[in-house]
Amino acid sequence: MRLRNKPGAQERLDSYPQYIIANPAEYKGKWQEVFENDHPIHIEVGTGKGQFLVGMAKQNPHINYIGIELYKSVIVSALDKLIEEDLPNLRLLNVDASELGDYFAKGDVSQVYLNFSDPWPKVRHAKRRLTYKTFLKLYEDLLINQGEIHFKTDNQGLFEYSLTSFSEYGMLLKYVSLDLHNSDFEGNVMTEYEERFSRKGQRIYRCEAKYQ
Ligand code: SAM
């Protein structure tokens, strides 16, 4: 993703505290206060411009969603979509995924989505992949027992690496698809990257991995 500085992005984020949670550490262990209900919470790590979570939040009003995105220049586009749709079950956090333990306690989250995560193809950058074992530990520490990660990518190398990483971590792999768009999976909500890559004829890989 090309990252340009977007002038005014910080001011825009600051103007919508009802959608962008500025002080997420305050809600660790009590996210019900934000949503004013105790529906399950699903998070997407690396949410980008937000198309996936906006679609999911519209499709599933009884699930609360939180999008995690590092870059202000990117999350501001997710904010624009959220302002337009005014969804009560979606919030955004402009934070680094490596800090998730500061914001979520064990059991706060019921499901993690990873969609089209940056592949970091060089071996020396493997630790930055969002399916590296240290990230799997971070997700385990905020998920309910036997929580799940749902993962999609166009990148075969990252997919193969991630299947191995999930499996070496002791997770149970479910519904592994090597061609999601030509599978019998129903209710798929496309992300921005998914639309872009599938338009180019690229295959989409998907799997679900469950902690045991
Ligand atoms: N999920 C979106 C999609 O499928 O269209 C965006 C995919 S984009 C390739 C990956 C996104 O993950 C980028 O927006 C990037 O800024 C974000 N990201 C990467 N590492 C992150 C981290 N450590 N914490 C939060 N976001 C991160």
Tab-separated table of C-alpha atoms and ligand atoms in Angstrom:
chain	number	residue	atom	x	y	z
A	1	MET	CA	0.000	0.000	0.000
A	2	ARG	CA	1.426	3.397	-0.951
A	3	LEU	CA	1.375	5.597	2.082
A	4	ARG	CA	1.143	9.288	1.484
A	5	ASN	CA	0.812	11.726	4.294
A	6	LYS	CA	-2.764	12.948	4.204
A	7	PRO	CA	-2.923	16.536	5.373
A	8	GLY	CA	-5.554	16.976	8.041
A	9	ALA	CA	-5.896	13.242	8.763
A	10	GLN	CA	-5.150	13.610	12.485
A	11	GLU	CA	-7.653	16.479	12.860
A	12	ARG	CA	-10.313	14.418	11.082
A	13	LEU	CA	-9.671	11.413	13.339
A	14	ASP	CA	-9.828	13.678	16.398
A	15	SER	CA	-13.185	15.077	15.250
A	16	TYR	CA	-14.973	11.722	15.474
A	17	PRO	CA	-14.228	10.260	18.928
A	18	GLN	CA	-17.495	8.301	18.717
A	19	TYR	CA	-15.955	6.175	15.917
A	20	ILE	CA	-12.188	6.347	16.508
A	21	ILE	CA	-11.374	5.323	20.054
A	22	ALA	CA	-8.604	7.676	21.143
A	23	ASN	CA	-7.925	6.052	24.523
A	24	PRO	CA	-8.411	2.296	23.963
A	25	ALA	CA	-6.411	1.278	27.059
A	26	GLU	CA	-9.287	2.665	29.174
A	27	TYR	CA	-11.600	-0.012	27.819
A	28	LYS	CA	-9.359	-3.028	28.385
A	29	GLY	CA	-11.648	-5.711	29.843
A	30	LYS	CA	-14.749	-3.493	29.469
A	31	TRP	CA	-15.452	-2.944	25.782
A	32	GLN	CA	-19.167	-3.441	26.527
A	33	GLU	CA	-19.085	0.166	27.765
A	34	VAL	CA	-18.181	1.357	24.269
A	35	PHE	CA	-20.892	-0.609	22.454
A	36	GLU	CA	-23.412	-0.439	25.303
A	37	ASN	CA	-24.209	-4.145	24.870
A	38	ASP	CA	-22.472	-7.474	25.471
A	39	HIS	CA	-22.510	-8.785	21.907
A	40	PRO	CA	-19.371	-10.661	20.806
A	41	ILE	CA	-16.483	-8.574	19.496
A	42	HIS	CA	-14.582	-9.411	16.313
A	43	ILE	CA	-11.466	-7.490	15.320
A	44	GLU	CA	-9.722	-7.075	11.980
A	45	VAL	CA	-5.985	-6.482	12.282
A	46	GLY	CA	-4.694	-4.334	9.409
A	47	THR	CA	-8.137	-3.137	8.387
A	48	GLY	CA	-6.940	-0.723	5.692
A	49	LYS	CA	-9.710	1.402	4.202
A	50	GLY	CA	-12.433	-0.493	6.038
A	51	GLN	CA	-14.590	-1.997	3.291
A	52	PHE	CA	-14.587	-5.493	4.841
A	53	LEU	CA	-15.648	-4.416	8.329
A	54	VAL	CA	-18.301	-2.004	7.058
A	55	GLY	CA	-19.778	-4.904	5.026
A	56	MET	CA	-19.543	-7.323	7.966
A	57	ALA	CA	-21.063	-4.831	10.424
A	58	LYS	CA	-24.035	-4.265	8.096
A	59	GLN	CA	-24.480	-8.002	7.550
A	60	ASN	CA	-24.210	-8.907	11.282
A	61	PRO	CA	-25.780	-6.249	13.516
A	62	HIS	CA	-25.456	-8.488	16.598
A	63	ILE	CA	-21.674	-8.660	16.346
A	64	ASN	CA	-19.490	-5.716	17.333
A	65	TYR	CA	-16.470	-5.031	15.124
A	66	ILE	CA	-13.241	-3.167	15.767
A	67	GLY	CA	-10.812	-2.303	12.963
A	68	ILE	CA	-7.118	-1.961	13.870
A	69	GLU	CA	-5.009	0.100	11.472
A	70	LEU	CA	-1.540	1.550	11.917
A	71	TYR	CA	-1.623	4.413	9.420
A	72	LYS	CA	-3.701	7.571	9.833
A	73	SER	CA	-3.573	8.231	6.082
A	74	VAL	CA	-5.345	4.875	5.550
A	75	ILE	CA	-7.720	4.637	8.511
A	76	VAL	CA	-9.152	8.028	7.615
A	77	SER	CA	-10.779	6.366	4.568
A	78	ALA	CA	-12.330	3.733	6.860
A	79	LEU	CA	-13.588	6.581	9.042
A	80	ASP	CA	-15.223	8.248	6.013
A	81	LYS	CA	-17.138	5.030	5.259
A	82	LEU	CA	-18.196	4.686	8.875
A	83	ILE	CA	-19.435	8.284	9.034
A	84	GLU	CA	-21.508	7.666	5.903
A	85	GLU	CA	-23.021	4.405	7.196
A	86	ASP	CA	-23.257	5.418	10.871
A	87	LEU	CA	-22.967	1.828	12.106
A	88	PRO	CA	-23.435	1.430	15.886
A	89	ASN	CA	-21.501	-1.879	15.916
A	90	LEU	CA	-18.222	-0.698	14.371
A	91	ARG	CA	-15.303	1.221	15.885
A	92	LEU	CA	-11.757	1.922	14.721
A	93	LEU	CA	-8.395	2.000	16.511
A	94	ASN	CA	-5.374	3.784	15.034
A	95	VAL	CA	-2.756	1.633	16.783
A	96	ASP	CA	0.032	-0.849	16.048
A	97	ALA	CA	-1.063	-4.489	16.258
A	98	SER	CA	1.989	-5.279	18.382
A	99	GLU	CA	0.401	-3.207	21.199
A	100	LEU	CA	-2.942	-5.083	21.238
A	101	GLY	CA	-2.184	-6.502	24.681
A	102	ASP	CA	-2.392	-2.957	26.086
A	103	TYR	CA	-5.973	-2.579	24.862
A	104	PHE	CA	-7.620	-5.997	25.167
A	105	ALA	CA	-7.819	-8.449	28.070
A	106	LYS	CA	-8.179	-12.223	27.747
A	107	GLY	CA	-11.637	-13.019	26.411
A	108	ASP	CA	-12.472	-9.499	25.175
A	109	VAL	CA	-12.453	-10.706	21.559
A	110	SER	CA	-14.325	-13.654	19.987
A	111	GLN	CA	-12.698	-13.681	16.558
A	112	VAL	CA	-9.730	-12.186	14.708
A	113	TYR	CA	-9.702	-11.424	10.971
A	114	LEU	CA	-6.491	-11.032	9.020
A	115	ASN	CA	-7.127	-9.949	5.440
A	116	PHE	CA	-4.395	-9.478	2.843
A	117	SER	CA	-1.772	-8.829	5.492
A	118	ASP	CA	1.538	-7.430	4.241
A	119	PRO	CA	3.561	-10.497	3.131
A	120	TRP	CA	7.046	-9.325	4.200
A	121	PRO	CA	8.623	-11.858	1.810
A	122	LYS	CA	12.231	-11.498	3.029
A	123	VAL	CA	13.134	-14.118	5.615
A	124	ARG	CA	14.805	-11.485	7.795
A	125	HIS	CA	11.411	-9.700	8.029
A	126	ALA	CA	9.425	-12.818	9.021
A	127	LYS	CA	8.836	-11.429	12.536
A	128	ARG	CA	6.767	-8.594	11.031
A	129	ARG	CA	4.250	-10.978	9.417
A	130	LEU	CA	0.940	-10.785	11.278
A	131	THR	CA	0.876	-14.602	11.409
A	132	TYR	CA	4.330	-14.873	13.055
A	133	LYS	CA	4.256	-16.797	16.354
A	134	THR	CA	4.580	-13.687	18.541
A	135	PHE	CA	1.421	-12.255	16.923
A	136	LEU	CA	-0.357	-15.614	17.349
A	137	LYS	CA	0.457	-15.365	21.079
A	138	LEU	CA	-0.877	-11.780	21.189
A	139	TYR	CA	-4.173	-12.869	19.580
A	140	GLU	CA	-4.438	-15.888	21.902
A	141	ASP	CA	-4.059	-13.573	24.906
A	142	LEU	CA	-7.086	-11.482	23.912
A	143	LEU	CA	-9.344	-14.156	22.407
A	144	ILE	CA	-11.918	-16.289	24.183
A	145	ASN	CA	-10.869	-19.915	24.721
A	146	GLN	CA	-10.898	-21.794	21.413
A	147	GLY	CA	-11.157	-18.501	19.561
A	148	GLU	CA	-10.448	-18.369	15.840
A	149	ILE	CA	-8.451	-16.467	13.265
A	150	HIS	CA	-10.007	-16.138	9.810
A	151	PHE	CA	-7.345	-15.405	7.235
A	152	LYS	CA	-7.509	-14.411	3.553
A	153	THR	CA	-4.698	-13.547	1.164
A	154	ASP	CA	-3.768	-13.557	-2.507
A	155	ASN	CA	-0.156	-14.357	-1.621
A	156	GLN	CA	0.649	-18.061	-1.917
A	157	GLY	CA	3.945	-17.723	-0.057
A	158	LEU	CA	2.332	-15.951	2.903
A	159	PHE	CA	-0.530	-18.470	2.892
A	160	GLU	CA	1.828	-21.460	3.019
A	161	TYR	CA	3.944	-19.783	5.701
A	162	SER	CA	0.829	-18.992	7.759
A	163	LEU	CA	-0.611	-22.518	7.540
A	164	THR	CA	2.710	-23.792	8.914
A	165	SER	CA	2.828	-21.081	11.576
A	166	PHE	CA	-0.762	-21.831	12.766
A	167	SER	CA	-0.073	-25.518	12.792
A	168	GLU	CA	3.296	-25.229	14.608
A	169	TYR	CA	1.546	-23.080	17.218
A	170	GLY	CA	-0.801	-26.044	17.832
A	171	MET	CA	-3.871	-24.506	16.196
A	172	LEU	CA	-6.503	-26.565	14.402
A	173	LEU	CA	-6.884	-25.684	10.714
A	174	LYS	CA	-10.401	-25.599	9.290
A	175	TYR	CA	-11.893	-24.824	5.892
A	176	VAL	CA	-8.665	-24.371	3.992
A	177	SER	CA	-9.530	-23.037	0.527
A	178	LEU	CA	-6.998	-22.649	-2.271
A	179	ASP	CA	-9.515	-20.795	-4.450
A	180	LEU	CA	-12.114	-19.022	-2.333
A	181	HIS	CA	-14.050	-17.442	-5.187
A	182	ASN	CA	-14.554	-20.825	-6.850
A	183	SER	CA	-15.478	-22.619	-3.633
A	184	ASP	CA	-18.825	-23.216	-1.943
A	185	PHE	CA	-18.055	-20.676	0.836
A	186	GLU	CA	-21.104	-18.461	1.355
A	187	GLY	CA	-21.426	-14.897	2.604
A	188	ASN	CA	-17.921	-13.748	1.649
A	189	VAL	CA	-17.451	-10.007	2.154
A	190	MET	CA	-14.701	-8.688	-0.112
A	191	THR	CA	-11.955	-6.397	1.083
A	192	GLU	CA	-10.467	-3.604	-1.054
A	193	TYR	CA	-7.376	-5.711	-1.805
A	194	GLU	CA	-9.484	-8.779	-2.549
A	195	GLU	CA	-11.468	-6.873	-5.183
A	196	ARG	CA	-8.309	-5.514	-6.727
A	197	PHE	CA	-6.493	-8.862	-6.915
A	198	SER	CA	-9.472	-10.922	-8.024
A	199	ARG	CA	-10.144	-8.430	-10.840
A	200	LYS	CA	-6.634	-9.239	-12.058
A	201	GLY	CA	-7.558	-12.946	-12.060
A	202	GLN	CA	-5.537	-13.809	-8.963
A	203	ARG	CA	-6.685	-16.623	-6.722
A	204	ILE	CA	-7.735	-15.908	-3.168
A	205	TYR	CA	-6.647	-18.263	-0.393
A	206	ARG	CA	-8.587	-18.580	2.852
A	207	CYS	CA	-8.441	-20.580	6.052
A	208	GLU	CA	-9.769	-20.622	9.587
A	209	ALA	CA	-7.423	-21.526	12.427
A	210	LYS	CA	-8.687	-22.338	15.903
A	211	TYR	CA	-6.762	-22.178	19.196
A	212	GLN	CA	-7.000	-25.364	21.297
B	1	SAM	N1	-7.218	-5.600	5.042
B	1	SAM	C1	-7.220	-4.597	3.986
B	1	SAM	C2	-7.664	-5.204	2.682
B	1	SAM	O1	-7.680	-6.442	2.581
B	1	SAM	O2	-8.027	-4.455	1.775
B	1	SAM	C3	-5.855	-3.927	3.867
B	1	SAM	C4	-4.731	-4.790	3.408
B	1	SAM	S1	-3.153	-3.921	3.361
B	1	SAM	C5	-2.163	-4.902	2.345
B	1	SAM	C6	-2.510	-4.272	4.983
B	1	SAM	C7	-2.889	-3.248	6.019
B	1	SAM	O3	-2.399	-3.665	7.276
B	1	SAM	C8	-2.289	-1.882	5.737
B	1	SAM	O4	-3.305	-0.898	5.781
B	1	SAM	C9	-1.271	-1.701	6.880
B	1	SAM	O5	-1.103	-0.350	7.248
B	1	SAM	C10	-1.908	-2.537	7.967
B	1	SAM	N2	-0.916	-3.007	8.969
B	1	SAM	C11	0.238	-3.637	8.702
B	1	SAM	N3	0.911	-3.909	9.837
B	1	SAM	C12	0.129	-3.416	10.854
B	1	SAM	C13	0.290	-3.372	12.258
B	1	SAM	N4	1.378	-3.869	12.850
B	1	SAM	N5	-0.688	-2.817	12.993
B	1	SAM	C14	-1.800	-2.299	12.393
B	1	SAM	N6	-1.995	-2.314	11.053
B	1	SAM	C15	-1.045	-2.855	10.294
